[in-house]
PDB file of C-alpha atoms in Angstrom:
ATOM      1  CA  UNK A  65      -1.049  82.052  42.247  1.00 45.00           C
ATOM      2  CA  UNK A  66       2.121  80.293  41.770  1.00 56.00           C
ATOM      3  CA  UNK A  67       1.987  77.004  39.793  1.00 55.00           C
ATOM      4  CA  UNK A  68       4.816  74.506  39.481  1.00 57.00           C
ATOM      5  CA  UNK A  69       4.723  72.158  36.491  1.00 52.00           C
ATOM      6  CA  UNK A  70       7.170  69.240  36.177  1.00 47.00           C
ATOM      7  CA  UNK A  71       9.148  69.110  32.920  1.00 43.00           C
ATOM      8  CA  UNK A  72       7.811  66.932  30.205  1.00 39.00           C
ATOM      9  CA  UNK A  73      10.052  63.870  29.477  1.00 35.00           C
ATOM     10  CA  UNK A  74      11.431  63.504  32.969  1.00 32.00           C
ATOM     11  CA  UNK A  75      10.673  60.444  35.147  1.00 31.00           C
ATOM     12  CA  UNK A  76       7.639  61.342  37.311  1.00 28.00           C
ATOM     13  CA  UNK A  77       8.032  60.560  41.125  1.00 35.00           C
ATOM     14  CA  UNK A  78       4.742  62.113  41.824  1.00 37.00           C
ATOM     15  CA  UNK A  79       1.312  61.318  40.494  1.00 34.00           C
ATOM     16  CA  UNK A  80       0.376  64.871  39.474  1.00 35.00           C
ATOM     17  CA  UNK A  81       2.189  66.721  37.064  1.00 43.00           C
ATOM     18  CA  UNK A  82       0.937  70.243  38.190  1.00 55.00           C
ATOM     19  CA  UNK A  83       1.050  71.556  41.608  1.00 60.00           C
ATOM     20  CA  UNK A  84      -0.022  74.717  43.233  1.00 68.00           C
ATOM     21  CA  UNK A  85       2.045  76.774  45.631  1.00 69.00           C
ATOM     22  CA  UNK A  86      -0.067  75.083  48.398  1.00 78.00           C
ATOM     23  CA  UNK A  87       1.189  71.696  47.419  1.00 81.00           C
ATOM     24  CA  UNK A  88       4.877  72.674  47.254  1.00 85.00           C
ATOM     25  CA  UNK A  89       5.801  72.111  51.017  1.00 90.00           C
ATOM     26  CA  UNK A  90       4.258  68.739  50.821  1.00 90.00           C
ATOM     27  CA  UNK A  91       6.063  67.947  47.662  1.00 89.00           C
ATOM     28  CA  UNK A  92       9.474  69.116  49.236  1.00 94.00           C
ATOM     29  CA  UNK A  93       8.642  67.090  52.303  1.00 94.00           C
ATOM     30  CA  UNK A  94       7.861  63.934  50.510  1.00 94.00           C
ATOM     31  CA  UNK A  95      11.270  64.370  48.795  1.00 94.00           C
ATOM     32  CA  UNK A  96      12.989  64.684  52.201  1.00 96.00           C
ATOM     33  CA  UNK A  97      11.262  61.519  53.345  1.00 96.00           C
ATOM     34  CA  UNK A  98      12.218  59.615  50.289  1.00 95.00           C
ATOM     35  CA  UNK A  99      15.761  60.674  50.426  1.00 96.00           C
ATOM     36  CA  UNK A 100      16.207  59.683  54.179  1.00 97.00           C
ATOM     37  CA  UNK A 101      18.594  62.465  54.601  1.00 98.00           C
ATOM     38  CA  UNK A 102      18.659  66.393  54.611  1.00 98.00           C
ATOM     39  CA  UNK A 103      17.904  67.807  51.097  1.00 98.00           C
ATOM     40  CA  UNK A 104      18.795  70.835  49.133  1.00 98.00           C
ATOM     41  CA  UNK A 105      16.286  72.807  47.098  1.00 98.00           C
ATOM     42  CA  UNK A 106      17.594  75.096  44.395  1.00 97.00           C
ATOM     43  CA  UNK A 107      15.367  77.966  43.057  1.00 96.00           C
ATOM     44  CA  UNK A 108      16.764  79.937  40.203  1.00 97.00           C
ATOM     45  CA  UNK A 109      15.738  82.191  37.382  1.00 96.00           C
ATOM     46  CA  UNK A 110      16.272  85.550  35.940  1.00 96.00           C
ATOM     47  CA  UNK A 111      16.864  88.515  38.143  1.00 94.00           C
ATOM     48  CA  UNK A 112      13.467  89.955  39.178  1.00 93.00           C
ATOM     49  CA  UNK A 113      11.807  86.611  38.549  1.00 94.00           C
ATOM     50  CA  UNK A 114      10.600  86.076  42.049  1.00 91.00           C
ATOM     51  CA  UNK A 115      13.149  83.604  43.464  1.00 94.00           C
ATOM     52  CA  UNK A 116      13.309  85.225  47.018  1.00 93.00           C
ATOM     53  CA  UNK A 117       9.762  85.618  47.136  1.00 91.00           C
ATOM     54  CA  UNK A 118       9.194  81.925  46.709  1.00 91.00           C
ATOM     55  CA  UNK A 119      12.084  80.857  49.085  1.00 94.00           C
ATOM     56  CA  UNK A 120      10.858  83.109  51.809  1.00 94.00           C
ATOM     57  CA  UNK A 121       7.327  81.545  51.393  1.00 91.00           C
ATOM     58  CA  UNK A 122       8.657  78.024  51.642  1.00 93.00           C
ATOM     59  CA  UNK A 123      10.921  78.867  54.415  1.00 96.00           C
ATOM     60  CA  UNK A 124       7.898  80.207  56.475  1.00 95.00           C
ATOM     61  CA  UNK A 125       5.754  77.088  55.919  1.00 94.00           C
ATOM     62  CA  UNK A 126       8.008  74.069  55.749  1.00 96.00           C
ATOM     63  CA  UNK A 127       8.936  72.813  59.322  1.00 94.00           C
ATOM     64  CA  UNK A 128      12.608  72.073  59.663  1.00 95.00           C
ATOM     65  CA  UNK A 129      13.727  74.307  56.784  1.00 98.00           C
ATOM     66  CA  UNK A 130      16.472  76.785  56.406  1.00 96.00           C
ATOM     67  CA  UNK A 131      16.963  79.511  53.706  1.00 97.00           C
ATOM     68  CA  UNK A 132      20.389  80.591  52.319  1.00 95.00           C
ATOM     69  CA  UNK A 133      19.936  83.848  50.579  1.00 92.00           C
ATOM     70  CA  UNK A 134      21.418  84.240  47.187  1.00 87.00           C
ATOM     71  CA  UNK A 135      23.275  87.393  47.948  1.00 89.00           C
ATOM     72  CA  UNK A 136      25.144  85.417  50.772  1.00 95.00           C
ATOM     73  CA  UNK A 137      27.143  83.978  47.920  1.00 96.00           C
ATOM     74  CA  UNK A 138      27.076  86.716  45.285  1.00 95.00           C
ATOM     75  CA  UNK A 139      30.321  88.782  45.314  1.00 95.00           C
ATOM     76  CA  UNK A 140      29.249  92.345  45.372  1.00 92.00           C
ATOM     77  CA  UNK A 141      31.940  93.618  42.978  1.00 92.00           C
ATOM     78  CA  UNK A 142      31.994  90.757  40.465  1.00 94.00           C
ATOM     79  CA  UNK A 143      28.222  90.491  40.179  1.00 94.00           C
ATOM     80  CA  UNK A 144      28.381  93.969  38.883  1.00 94.00           C
ATOM     81  CA  UNK A 145      30.640  93.039  35.912  1.00 96.00           C
ATOM     82  CA  UNK A 146      30.004  91.276  32.499  1.00 97.00           C
ATOM     83  CA  UNK A 147      30.559  87.574  32.449  1.00 96.00           C
ATOM     84  CA  UNK A 148      29.309  84.744  30.415  1.00 96.00           C
ATOM     85  CA  UNK A 149      28.917  82.432  33.447  1.00 97.00           C
ATOM     86  CA  UNK A 150      27.695  84.629  36.256  1.00 97.00           C
ATOM     87  CA  UNK A 151      31.357  84.808  37.725  1.00 95.00           C
ATOM     88  CA  UNK A 152      30.198  86.726  40.639  1.00 95.00           C
ATOM     89  CA  UNK A 153      28.372  83.603  41.884  1.00 97.00           C
ATOM     90  CA  UNK A 154      30.710  81.917  44.228  1.00 97.00           C
ATOM     91  CA  UNK A 155      29.371  78.422  43.423  1.00 97.00           C
ATOM     92  CA  UNK A 156      32.545  76.464  44.673  1.00 97.00           C
ATOM     93  CA  UNK A 157      32.349  78.057  48.138  1.00 97.00           C
ATOM     94  CA  UNK A 158      28.598  77.298  48.146  1.00 98.00           C
ATOM     95  CA  UNK A 159      29.136  73.668  47.150  1.00 98.00           C
ATOM     96  CA  UNK A 160      32.161  73.024  49.431  1.00 98.00           C
ATOM     97  CA  UNK A 161      31.073  74.921  52.628  1.00 98.00           C
ATOM     98  CA  UNK A 162      27.205  74.513  52.219  1.00 98.00           C
ATOM     99  CA  UNK A 163      25.499  72.265  49.930  1.00 98.00           C
ATOM    100  CA  UNK A 164      27.748  69.119  50.076  1.00 98.00           C
ATOM    101  CA  UNK A 165      28.129  69.078  53.921  1.00 98.00           C
ATOM    102  CA  UNK A 166      24.470  69.833  54.451  1.00 98.00           C
ATOM    103  CA  UNK A 167      23.387  66.729  52.285  1.00 98.00           C
ATOM    104  CA  UNK A 168      26.000  64.737  54.364  1.00 97.00           C
ATOM    105  CA  UNK A 169      24.860  66.070  57.608  1.00 96.00           C
ATOM    106  CA  UNK A 170      28.431  67.006  58.172  1.00 96.00           C
ATOM    107  CA  UNK A 171      29.592  69.972  60.320  1.00 96.00           C
ATOM    108  CA  UNK A 172      31.004  72.868  58.369  1.00 97.00           C
ATOM    109  CA  UNK A 173      31.574  76.504  58.494  1.00 98.00           C
ATOM    110  CA  UNK A 174      30.703  79.329  56.004  1.00 98.00           C
ATOM    111  CA  UNK A 175      30.778  82.944  55.393  1.00 98.00           C
ATOM    112  CA  UNK A 176      28.217  85.372  54.024  1.00 96.00           C
ATOM    113  CA  UNK A 177      28.869  88.290  52.034  1.00 95.00           C
ATOM    114  CA  UNK A 178      28.424  91.466  54.093  1.00 94.00           C
ATOM    115  CA  UNK A 179      27.028  93.931  51.507  1.00 90.00           C
ATOM    116  CA  UNK A 180      27.345  96.939  53.653  1.00 90.00           C
ATOM    117  CA  UNK A 181      31.127  96.447  53.848  1.00 92.00           C
ATOM    118  CA  UNK A 182      31.524  94.542  50.374  1.00 90.00           C
ATOM    119  CA  UNK A 183      33.423  91.743  51.941  1.00 93.00           C
ATOM    120  CA  UNK A 184      32.986  88.427  53.512  1.00 96.00           C
ATOM    121  CA  UNK A 185      31.566  88.453  56.948  1.00 96.00           C
ATOM    122  CA  UNK A 186      32.151  86.490  59.912  1.00 97.00           C
ATOM    123  CA  UNK A 187      32.655  82.853  60.015  1.00 98.00           C
ATOM    124  CA  UNK A 188      29.474  80.829  60.822  1.00 98.00           C
ATOM    125  CA  UNK A 189      28.530  77.289  61.689  1.00 98.00           C
ATOM    126  CA  UNK A 190      26.282  75.529  59.154  1.00 97.00           C
ATOM    127  CA  UNK A 191      23.059  74.981  61.009  1.00 96.00           C
ATOM    128  CA  UNK A 192      21.356  71.619  61.029  1.00 94.00           C
ATOM    129  CA  UNK A 193      17.951  71.299  59.288  1.00 97.00           C
ATOM    130  CA  UNK A 194      15.947  68.824  57.187  1.00 98.00           C
ATOM    131  CA  UNK A 195      15.681  71.072  54.083  1.00 98.00           C
ATOM    132  CA  UNK A 196      17.858  73.840  52.798  1.00 98.00           C
ATOM    133  CA  UNK A 197      16.551  76.408  50.322  1.00 98.00           C
ATOM    134  CA  UNK A 198      18.872  78.261  48.202  1.00 98.00           C
ATOM    135  CA  UNK A 199      17.637  81.063  45.830  1.00 97.00           C
ATOM    136  CA  UNK A 200      20.257  82.345  43.402  1.00 97.00           C
ATOM    137  CA  UNK A 201      20.921  83.557  39.824  1.00 97.00           C
ATOM    138  CA  UNK A 202      23.471  81.406  38.091  1.00 97.00           C
ATOM    139  CA  UNK A 203      22.621  78.487  40.344  1.00 98.00           C
ATOM    140  CA  UNK A 204      21.952  75.806  37.794  1.00 98.00           C
ATOM    141  CA  UNK A 205      25.445  75.304  36.731  1.00 98.00           C
ATOM    142  CA  UNK A 206      27.132  72.023  36.424  1.00 97.00           C
ATOM    143  CA  UNK A 207      29.368  72.795  39.413  1.00 96.00           C
ATOM    144  CA  UNK A 208      26.294  73.110  41.601  1.00 98.00           C
ATOM    145  CA  UNK A 209      23.589  70.859  39.960  1.00 97.00           C
ATOM    146  CA  UNK A 210      24.763  67.605  41.352  1.00 95.00           C
ATOM    147  CA  UNK A 211      24.323  69.003  44.845  1.00 98.00           C
ATOM    148  CA  UNK A 212      20.759  69.912  44.457  1.00 98.00           C
ATOM    149  CA  UNK A 213      18.023  67.479  45.284  1.00 97.00           C
ATOM    150  CA  UNK A 214      14.992  69.535  43.917  1.00 94.00           C
ATOM    151  CA  UNK A 215      15.145  72.223  41.440  1.00 94.00           C
ATOM    152  CA  UNK A 216      12.663  74.959  40.635  1.00 92.00           C
ATOM    153  CA  UNK A 217      12.914  77.429  37.706  1.00 92.00           C
ATOM    154  CA  UNK A 218      10.998  80.737  38.089  1.00 92.00           C
ATOM    155  CA  UNK A 219       9.506  80.609  34.619  1.00 90.00           C
ATOM    156  CA  UNK A 220       9.190  84.284  33.964  1.00 91.00           C
ATOM    157  CA  UNK A 221      10.213  85.964  30.587  1.00 93.00           C
ATOM    158  CA  UNK A 222      13.486  87.875  30.794  1.00 96.00           C
ATOM    159  CA  UNK A 223      11.780  90.933  29.698  1.00 95.00           C
ATOM    160  CA  UNK A 224       9.077  90.637  32.297  1.00 94.00           C
ATOM    161  CA  UNK A 225      11.606  89.869  34.967  1.00 93.00           C
ATOM    162  CA  UNK A 226      13.605  92.702  34.187  1.00 94.00           C
ATOM    163  CA  UNK A 227      10.625  95.014  34.280  1.00 93.00           C
ATOM    164  CA  UNK A 228       9.852  93.739  37.702  1.00 92.00           C
ATOM    165  CA  UNK A 229      13.346  93.901  38.905  1.00 92.00           C
ATOM    166  CA  UNK A 230      13.899  97.468  37.727  1.00 92.00           C
ATOM    167  CA  UNK A 231      10.579  98.500  39.426  1.00 93.00           C
ATOM    168  CA  UNK A 232      11.639  96.828  42.627  1.00 91.00           C
ATOM    169  CA  UNK A 233      14.870  98.707  42.448  1.00 86.00           C
ATOM    170  CA  UNK A 234      13.362 102.088  41.854  1.00 87.00           C
ATOM    171  CA  UNK A 235      10.861 101.583  44.686  1.00 90.00           C
ATOM    172  CA  UNK A 236      13.885 101.051  47.024  1.00 88.00           C
ATOM    173  CA  UNK A 237      15.572 104.162  45.667  1.00 88.00           C
ATOM    174  CA  UNK A 238      18.125 102.436  43.627  1.00 88.00           C
ATOM    175  CA  UNK A 239      19.074 103.569  40.205  1.00 86.00           C
ATOM    176  CA  UNK A 240      20.681 100.473  38.637  1.00 89.00           C
ATOM    177  CA  UNK A 241      19.277 101.144  35.040  1.00 91.00           C
ATOM    178  CA  UNK A 242      22.709 101.014  33.363  1.00 93.00           C
ATOM    179  CA  UNK A 243      23.491  97.746  35.314  1.00 94.00           C
ATOM    180  CA  UNK A 244      20.353  96.060  34.164  1.00 94.00           C
ATOM    181  CA  UNK A 245      21.135  97.277  30.479  1.00 95.00           C
ATOM    182  CA  UNK A 246      24.874  96.591  30.199  1.00 96.00           C
ATOM    183  CA  UNK A 247      25.489  94.009  32.648  1.00 96.00           C
ATOM    184  CA  UNK A 248      22.665  91.827  34.128  1.00 95.00           C
ATOM    185  CA  UNK A 249      20.656  91.407  30.953  1.00 96.00           C
ATOM    186  CA  UNK A 250      23.653  90.431  28.856  1.00 97.00           C
ATOM    187  CA  UNK A 251      25.002  88.077  31.665  1.00 97.00           C
ATOM    188  CA  UNK A 252      21.549  86.371  31.686  1.00 97.00           C
ATOM    189  CA  UNK A 253      21.621  85.820  28.020  1.00 98.00           C
ATOM    190  CA  UNK A 254      25.207  84.612  27.949  1.00 98.00           C
ATOM    191  CA  UNK A 255      24.591  82.247  30.970  1.00 98.00           C
ATOM    192  CA  UNK A 256      21.301  80.954  29.344  1.00 97.00           C
ATOM    193  CA  UNK A 257      22.976  80.296  26.013  1.00 97.00           C
ATOM    194  CA  UNK A 258      25.871  78.379  27.412  1.00 97.00           C
ATOM    195  CA  UNK A 259      24.261  76.370  30.196  1.00 97.00           C
ATOM    196  CA  UNK A 260      20.495  76.270  29.660  1.00 96.00           C
ATOM    197  CA  UNK A 261      19.468  76.415  33.129  1.00 96.00           C
ATOM    198  CA  UNK A 262      15.758  76.298  32.441  1.00 94.00           C
ATOM    199  CA  UNK A 263      16.121  72.845  30.990  1.00 92.00           C
ATOM    200  CA  UNK A 264      18.011  71.707  34.115  1.00 89.00           C
ATOM    201  CA  UNK A 265      15.061  72.339  36.279  1.00 91.00           C
ATOM    202  CA  UNK A 266      12.762  69.842  37.542  1.00 88.00           C
ATOM    203  CA  UNK A 267       9.790  72.076  37.980  1.00 86.00           C
ATOM    204  CA  UNK A 268       8.683  75.356  36.409  1.00 86.00           C
ATOM    205  CA  UNK A 269       7.040  78.048  38.743  1.00 86.00           C
ATOM    206  CA  UNK A 270       4.930  80.522  37.033  1.00 79.00           C
ATOM    207  CA  UNK A 271       2.708  83.353  38.429  1.00 63.00           C
ATOM    208  CA  UNK A 272      -0.913  83.342  37.386  1.00 54.00           C
TER     209      UNK A 272
END
């Protein structure tokens, strides 16, 4: 079962310091009511840590929620290259076209990456919703953090997350071993050393 633990030392806005997966929807909806406007929920963690699984679950059980997939803002080419800051994550476009206008209930347009064509897809209108869920590597960066109302870190060790991610790729017939070894693992380590994304999260999410 997934368990979210609020980080020690932060101001508690909830009476409990540990919540189960079943509590997360209520917690997020409480935050929405408190904010009095649409809110953004950021879910980040290492590749293979379970970000998408949690986001899909929350999108299915939270009324009025919308999920934005991480791959929609992940450049197919640059995400396969070495960088210290996950350069392939297009945070500026995510903030400008999605996060900021969503929080302000402002009309906006955006484009998702079309991975089959390896280029940006058609222009879409940003849908209206109460809660926007975004699951993405490299999300907890200064450029994006101020536009995230609730933050969850998938608290899975890099080694374990890597094993899970590689197993997932193999089950899908993808041979990404060299990418994991030479690009993604080093990118995760560099990003963690420079930006300490784990400490930026409001909640840890672990699997028991």
